[in-house]
mmCIF file of N, CA, C and O in Angstrom:
data_model
loop_
_atom_site.group_PDB
_atom_site.id
_atom_site.type_symbol
_atom_site.label_atom_id
_atom_site.label_comp_id
_atom_site.label_asym_id
_atom_site.label_seq_id
_atom_site.Cartn_x
_atom_site.Cartn_y
_atom_site.Cartn_z
ATOM 1 N N MET A 21 0.825 -1.168 0.031
ATOM 2 C CA MET A 21 0.030 -0.002 0.024
ATOM 3 C C MET A 21 0.791 1.263 0.053
ATOM 4 O O MET A 21 0.533 2.220 -0.800
ATOM 5 N N SER A 22 1.990 1.344 0.667
ATOM 6 C CA SER A 22 2.787 2.400 0.584
ATOM 7 C C SER A 22 3.429 2.806 -0.753
ATOM 8 O O SER A 22 3.851 3.774 -1.131
ATOM 9 N N SER A 23 3.505 1.731 -1.746
ATOM 10 C CA SER A 23 3.786 2.003 -2.964
ATOM 11 C C SER A 23 2.855 2.770 -3.936
ATOM 12 O O SER A 23 3.327 3.261 -4.907
ATOM 13 N N MET A 24 1.563 2.668 -3.429
ATOM 14 C CA MET A 24 0.607 3.322 -4.286
ATOM 15 C C MET A 24 0.633 4.814 -4.019
ATOM 16 O O MET A 24 0.695 5.194 -2.871
ATOM 17 N N SER A 25 0.485 5.554 -4.911
ATOM 18 C CA SER A 25 0.388 7.072 -4.776
ATOM 19 C C SER A 25 -0.998 7.431 -4.313
ATOM 20 O O SER A 25 -1.942 6.690 -4.493
ATOM 21 N N ARG A 26 -1.242 8.678 -3.784
ATOM 22 C CA ARG A 26 -2.349 8.992 -3.208
ATOM 23 C C ARG A 26 -3.629 9.082 -4.273
ATOM 24 O O ARG A 26 -4.766 8.783 -4.057
ATOM 25 N N SER A 27 -3.086 9.398 -5.440
ATOM 26 C CA SER A 27 -4.115 9.511 -6.695
ATOM 27 C C SER A 27 -4.731 8.141 -7.058
ATOM 28 O O SER A 27 -5.788 8.129 -7.617
ATOM 29 N N THR A 28 -3.866 7.080 -6.650
ATOM 30 C CA THR A 28 -4.452 5.910 -7.220
ATOM 31 C C THR A 28 -5.213 5.126 -5.980
ATOM 32 O O THR A 28 -5.681 3.982 -6.199
ATOM 33 N N LEU A 29 -5.098 5.650 -4.657
ATOM 34 C CA LEU A 29 -5.769 4.982 -3.681
ATOM 35 C C LEU A 29 -7.276 5.014 -3.881
ATOM 36 O O LEU A 29 -7.837 5.907 -4.657
ATOM 37 N N ARG A 30 -7.968 4.118 -3.432
ATOM 38 C CA ARG A 30 -9.434 3.967 -3.549
ATOM 39 C C ARG A 30 -10.117 4.343 -2.209
ATOM 40 O O ARG A 30 -9.670 3.762 -1.259
ATOM 41 N N SER A 31 -11.344 4.911 -2.159
ATOM 42 C CA SER A 31 -11.993 5.056 -0.981
ATOM 43 C C SER A 31 -13.201 4.228 -1.082
ATOM 44 O O SER A 31 -13.686 3.863 -2.187
ATOM 45 N N GLN A 32 -13.693 3.706 0.084
ATOM 46 C CA GLN A 32 -14.868 2.814 0.035
ATOM 47 C C GLN A 32 -16.025 3.483 0.436
ATOM 48 O O GLN A 32 -16.125 4.300 1.381
ATOM 49 N N ILE A 33 -17.059 3.410 -0.298
ATOM 50 C CA ILE A 33 -18.404 4.102 -0.015
ATOM 51 C C ILE A 33 -19.448 3.030 -0.351
ATOM 52 O O ILE A 33 -19.698 2.571 -1.365
ATOM 53 N N GLY A 34 -20.236 2.718 0.665
ATOM 54 C CA GLY A 34 -21.129 1.755 0.755
ATOM 55 C C GLY A 34 -20.827 0.436 0.181
ATOM 56 O O GLY A 34 -21.612 -0.208 -0.452
ATOM 57 N N GLY A 35 -19.691 -0.039 0.425
ATOM 58 C CA GLY A 35 -19.173 -1.329 -0.105
ATOM 59 C C GLY A 35 -18.729 -1.301 -1.582
ATOM 60 O O GLY A 35 -18.297 -2.274 -2.082
ATOM 61 N N ILE A 36 -18.860 -0.136 -2.141
ATOM 62 C CA ILE A 36 -18.221 -0.028 -3.551
ATOM 63 C C ILE A 36 -17.061 0.863 -3.584
ATOM 64 O O ILE A 36 -16.987 1.953 -2.954
ATOM 65 N N TYR A 37 -16.090 0.394 -4.217
ATOM 66 C CA TYR A 37 -14.865 1.120 -4.288
ATOM 67 C C TYR A 37 -14.882 2.097 -5.488
ATOM 68 O O TYR A 37 -15.251 1.722 -6.594
ATOM 69 N N GLU A 38 -14.354 3.323 -5.396
ATOM 70 C CA GLU A 38 -14.354 4.342 -6.355
ATOM 71 C C GLU A 38 -12.975 4.912 -6.505
ATOM 72 O O GLU A 38 -12.336 5.018 -5.257
ATOM 73 N N THR A 39 -12.502 5.209 -7.580
ATOM 74 C CA THR A 39 -11.199 5.833 -7.705
ATOM 75 C C THR A 39 -11.239 7.237 -7.140
ATOM 76 O O THR A 39 -12.319 7.909 -6.808
ATOM 77 N N GLU A 40 -10.130 7.837 -6.787
ATOM 78 C CA GLU A 40 -10.051 9.293 -6.173
ATOM 79 C C GLU A 40 -10.378 10.235 -7.301
ATOM 80 O O GLU A 40 -11.217 11.112 -6.931
ATOM 81 N N THR A 41 -10.202 10.023 -8.538
ATOM 82 C CA THR A 41 -10.714 10.731 -9.569
ATOM 83 C C THR A 41 -12.212 10.911 -9.614
ATOM 84 O O THR A 41 -12.783 11.798 -9.662
ATOM 85 N N ASN A 42 -12.868 9.655 -9.618
ATOM 86 C CA ASN A 42 -14.382 9.536 -9.544
ATOM 87 C C ASN A 42 -14.870 10.371 -8.295
ATOM 88 O O ASN A 42 -15.970 10.870 -8.361
ATOM 89 N N ARG A 43 -14.331 10.056 -7.181
ATOM 90 C CA ARG A 43 -14.655 10.751 -5.991
ATOM 91 C C ARG A 43 -14.620 12.186 -6.030
ATOM 92 O O ARG A 43 -15.587 12.756 -5.658
ATOM 93 N N LEU A 44 -13.560 12.708 -6.474
ATOM 94 C CA LEU A 44 -13.478 14.260 -6.875
ATOM 95 C C LEU A 44 -14.463 14.784 -7.717
ATOM 96 O O LEU A 44 -14.865 15.721 -7.465
ATOM 97 N N GLN A 45 -14.629 13.988 -8.874
ATOM 98 C CA GLN A 45 -15.742 14.366 -9.891
ATOM 99 C C GLN A 45 -17.027 14.577 -9.258
ATOM 100 O O GLN A 45 -17.893 15.499 -9.491
ATOM 101 N N ARG A 46 -17.330 13.439 -8.587
ATOM 102 C CA ARG A 46 -18.650 13.427 -7.855
ATOM 103 C C ARG A 46 -18.910 14.574 -6.850
ATOM 104 O O ARG A 46 -19.851 15.265 -6.794
ATOM 105 N N GLU A 47 -17.762 14.926 -6.088
ATOM 106 C CA GLU A 47 -17.767 16.138 -5.116
ATOM 107 C C GLU A 47 -17.865 17.333 -5.960
ATOM 108 O O GLU A 47 -18.855 18.354 -5.462
ATOM 109 N N VAL A 48 -17.263 17.566 -7.005
ATOM 110 C CA VAL A 48 -17.363 18.711 -7.870
ATOM 111 C C VAL A 48 -18.821 18.719 -8.538
ATOM 112 O O VAL A 48 -19.417 19.940 -8.373
ATOM 113 N N ASP A 49 -19.332 17.654 -8.896
ATOM 114 C CA ASP A 49 -20.702 17.647 -9.514
ATOM 115 C C ASP A 49 -21.622 18.090 -8.277
ATOM 116 O O ASP A 49 -22.702 18.875 -8.601
ATOM 117 N N ASN A 50 -21.570 17.589 -7.142
ATOM 118 C CA ASN A 50 -22.443 17.836 -6.038
ATOM 119 C C ASN A 50 -22.341 19.331 -5.570
ATOM 120 O O ASN A 50 -23.433 20.124 -5.408
ATOM 121 N N PHE A 51 -21.217 19.996 -5.642
ATOM 122 C CA PHE A 51 -20.901 21.339 -5.287
ATOM 123 C C PHE A 51 -21.554 22.256 -6.372
ATOM 124 O O PHE A 51 -22.225 23.322 -5.982
ATOM 125 N N THR A 52 -21.393 21.794 -7.665
ATOM 126 C CA THR A 52 -21.949 22.577 -8.715
ATOM 127 C C THR A 52 -23.564 22.617 -8.642
ATOM 128 O O THR A 52 -24.125 23.541 -8.769
ATOM 129 N N LYS A 53 -24.035 21.465 -8.208
ATOM 130 C CA LYS A 53 -25.506 21.269 -8.175
ATOM 131 C C LYS A 53 -25.970 22.252 -7.068
ATOM 132 O O LYS A 53 -27.074 22.996 -7.153
ATOM 133 N N GLN A 54 -25.364 22.354 -5.961
ATOM 134 C CA GLN A 54 -25.670 23.138 -4.918
ATOM 135 C C GLN A 54 -25.646 24.474 -5.123
ATOM 136 O O GLN A 54 -26.397 25.427 -4.767
ATOM 137 N N PHE A 55 -24.451 24.973 -5.864
ATOM 138 C CA PHE A 55 -24.181 26.237 -6.324
ATOM 139 C C PHE A 55 -25.342 26.773 -7.100
ATOM 140 O O PHE A 55 -25.862 27.890 -6.974
ATOM 141 N N GLU A 56 -25.689 26.024 -8.181
ATOM 142 C CA GLU A 56 -26.783 26.428 -9.180
ATOM 143 C C GLU A 56 -28.031 26.558 -8.317
ATOM 144 O O GLU A 56 -28.710 27.459 -8.622
ATOM 145 N N HIS A 57 -28.326 25.739 -7.287
ATOM 146 C CA HIS A 57 -29.429 25.894 -6.550
ATOM 147 C C HIS A 57 -29.607 27.118 -5.755
ATOM 148 O O HIS A 57 -30.630 27.793 -5.887
ATOM 149 N N GLU A 58 -28.485 27.500 -5.145
ATOM 150 C CA GLU A 58 -28.234 28.800 -4.455
ATOM 151 C C GLU A 58 -28.435 29.971 -5.428
ATOM 152 O O GLU A 58 -28.903 30.980 -5.023
ATOM 153 N N LYS A 59 -27.893 29.808 -6.572
ATOM 154 C CA LYS A 59 -27.977 30.849 -7.479
ATOM 155 C C LYS A 59 -29.239 31.168 -7.922
ATOM 156 O O LYS A 59 -29.748 32.267 -8.025
ATOM 157 N N ARG A 60 -30.086 30.109 -8.167
ATOM 158 C CA ARG A 60 -31.472 30.159 -8.576
ATOM 159 C C ARG A 60 -32.221 30.920 -7.373
ATOM 160 O O ARG A 60 -33.212 31.687 -7.524
ATOM 161 N N ARG A 61 -31.994 30.511 -6.145
ATOM 162 C CA ARG A 61 -32.668 30.985 -4.937
ATOM 163 C C ARG A 61 -32.382 32.478 -4.833
ATOM 164 O O ARG A 61 -33.277 33.196 -4.547
ATOM 165 N N LEU A 62 -31.158 32.989 -5.071
ATOM 166 C CA LEU A 62 -30.716 34.281 -4.958
ATOM 167 C C LEU A 62 -31.437 35.060 -6.081
ATOM 168 O O LEU A 62 -31.921 36.411 -5.732
ATOM 169 N N LEU A 63 -31.538 34.642 -7.188
ATOM 170 C CA LEU A 63 -32.362 35.325 -8.244
ATOM 171 C C LEU A 63 -33.774 35.503 -7.875
ATOM 172 O O LEU A 63 -34.386 36.479 -8.230
ATOM 173 N N ILE A 64 -34.341 34.527 -7.296
ATOM 174 C CA ILE A 64 -35.663 34.584 -6.861
ATOM 175 C C ILE A 64 -35.919 35.668 -5.922
ATOM 176 O O ILE A 64 -36.791 36.523 -5.887
ATOM 177 N N ILE A 65 -35.008 35.715 -4.867
ATOM 178 C CA ILE A 65 -35.031 36.675 -3.793
ATOM 179 C C ILE A 65 -34.887 37.980 -4.348
ATOM 180 O O ILE A 65 -35.600 38.981 -3.885
ATOM 181 N N GLU A 66 -33.990 38.306 -5.203
ATOM 182 C CA GLU A 66 -33.743 39.574 -5.670
ATOM 183 C C GLU A 66 -34.819 39.933 -6.569
ATOM 184 O O GLU A 66 -35.251 41.312 -6.584
ATOM 185 N N GLU A 67 -35.563 39.139 -7.194
ATOM 186 C CA GLU A 67 -36.738 39.692 -8.031
ATOM 187 C C GLU A 67 -37.964 39.969 -7.076
ATOM 188 O O GLU A 67 -38.598 40.958 -7.180
ATOM 189 N N GLN A 68 -37.946 39.279 -5.923
ATOM 190 C CA GLN A 68 -38.993 39.532 -4.843
ATOM 191 C C GLN A 68 -38.794 40.976 -4.258
ATOM 192 O O GLN A 68 -39.669 41.816 -4.010
ATOM 193 N N ILE A 69 -37.522 41.231 -3.941
ATOM 194 C CA ILE A 69 -36.934 42.470 -3.462
ATOM 195 C C ILE A 69 -37.453 43.649 -4.476
ATOM 196 O O ILE A 69 -37.972 44.783 -4.019
ATOM 197 N N LYS A 70 -37.234 43.441 -5.687
ATOM 198 C CA LYS A 70 -37.465 44.422 -6.727
ATOM 199 C C LYS A 70 -38.970 44.747 -6.849
ATOM 200 O O LYS A 70 -39.423 45.769 -6.827
ATOM 201 N N GLN A 71 -39.656 43.602 -6.739
ATOM 202 C CA GLN A 71 -41.110 43.820 -6.774
ATOM 203 C C GLN A 71 -41.665 44.607 -5.610
ATOM 204 O O GLN A 71 -42.709 45.387 -5.572
ATOM 205 N N ILE A 72 -41.098 44.314 -4.342
ATOM 206 C CA ILE A 72 -41.592 44.878 -3.241
ATOM 207 C C ILE A 72 -41.213 46.375 -3.252
ATOM 208 O O ILE A 72 -42.013 47.316 -2.824
ATOM 209 N N LYS A 73 -39.920 46.716 -3.824
ATOM 210 C CA LYS A 73 -39.568 48.018 -3.906
ATOM 211 C C LYS A 73 -40.461 48.956 -4.961
ATOM 212 O O LYS A 73 -40.881 50.058 -4.635
ATOM 213 N N ASP A 74 -40.809 48.193 -6.100
ATOM 214 C CA ASP A 74 -41.801 48.897 -7.012
ATOM 215 C C ASP A 74 -43.048 49.108 -6.311
ATOM 216 O O ASP A 74 -43.790 50.089 -6.586
ATOM 217 N N GLU A 75 -43.676 48.027 -5.650
ATOM 218 C CA GLU A 75 -44.864 48.211 -5.044
ATOM 219 C C GLU A 75 -44.811 49.448 -3.961
ATOM 220 O O GLU A 75 -45.785 50.247 -3.804
ATOM 221 N N LEU A 76 -43.644 49.506 -3.276
ATOM 222 C CA LEU A 76 -43.513 50.578 -2.048
ATOM 223 C C LEU A 76 -43.519 51.816 -2.821
ATOM 224 O O LEU A 76 -44.120 52.887 -2.330
ATOM 225 N N ALA A 77 -42.789 52.021 -4.023
ATOM 226 C CA ALA A 77 -42.734 53.275 -4.640
ATOM 227 C C ALA A 77 -44.220 53.606 -5.200
ATOM 228 O O ALA A 77 -44.446 54.880 -5.153
ATOM 229 N N SER A 78 -44.855 52.709 -5.643
ATOM 230 C CA SER A 78 -46.118 52.959 -6.114
ATOM 231 C C SER A 78 -47.167 53.532 -4.955
ATOM 232 O O SER A 78 -47.859 54.480 -5.181
ATOM 233 N N LYS A 79 -47.028 52.801 -4.005
ATOM 234 C CA LYS A 79 -47.895 53.312 -2.810
ATOM 235 C C LYS A 79 -47.465 54.564 -2.257
ATOM 236 O O LYS A 79 -48.267 55.467 -1.832
ATOM 237 N N ASP A 80 -46.067 54.917 -2.382
ATOM 238 C CA ASP A 80 -45.531 56.275 -1.897
ATOM 239 C C ASP A 80 -46.104 57.378 -2.801
ATOM 240 O O ASP A 80 -46.565 58.384 -2.286
ATOM 241 N N SER A 81 -46.182 57.072 -4.104
ATOM 242 C CA SER A 81 -46.729 58.043 -5.110
ATOM 243 C C SER A 81 -48.185 58.228 -4.802
ATOM 244 O O SER A 81 -48.606 59.371 -5.024
ATOM 245 N N ASN A 82 -48.887 57.191 -4.461
ATOM 246 C CA ASN A 82 -50.372 57.405 -4.308
ATOM 247 C C ASN A 82 -50.721 58.205 -2.927
ATOM 248 O O ASN A 82 -51.464 58.890 -3.016
ATOM 249 N N LEU A 83 -49.820 57.849 -2.040
ATOM 250 C CA LEU A 83 -49.971 58.768 -0.695
ATOM 251 C C LEU A 83 -49.663 60.104 -1.122
ATOM 252 O O LEU A 83 -50.410 61.063 -0.425
ATOM 253 N N LYS A 84 -48.635 60.517 -1.852
ATOM 254 C CA LYS A 84 -48.312 61.826 -2.053
ATOM 255 C C LYS A 84 -49.389 62.468 -2.860
ATOM 256 O O LYS A 84 -49.615 63.795 -2.846
ATOM 257 N N SER A 85 -50.011 61.935 -3.675
ATOM 258 C CA SER A 85 -51.122 62.460 -4.615
ATOM 259 C C SER A 85 -52.412 62.663 -3.882
ATOM 260 O O SER A 85 -53.192 63.403 -4.254
ATOM 261 N N MET A 86 -52.528 62.072 -2.777
ATOM 262 C CA MET A 86 -53.667 62.292 -1.830
ATOM 263 C C MET A 86 -53.724 63.587 -1.076
ATOM 264 O O MET A 86 -53.023 64.429 -0.738
#
């Protein structure tokens, strides 16, 4: 085992061995999926903020016209 480099070591997951390269790719895929999810969530929140600001400005102008 000492003759094996770290990149060729295998980690055990649920009884199935996977190469270091596959493990790293899986982790990158998971991170990317989470990142994209958070990015969509941020866009939704930013759109909600914009709508609320527009609504507030509209109500402000209605109050000033009264």
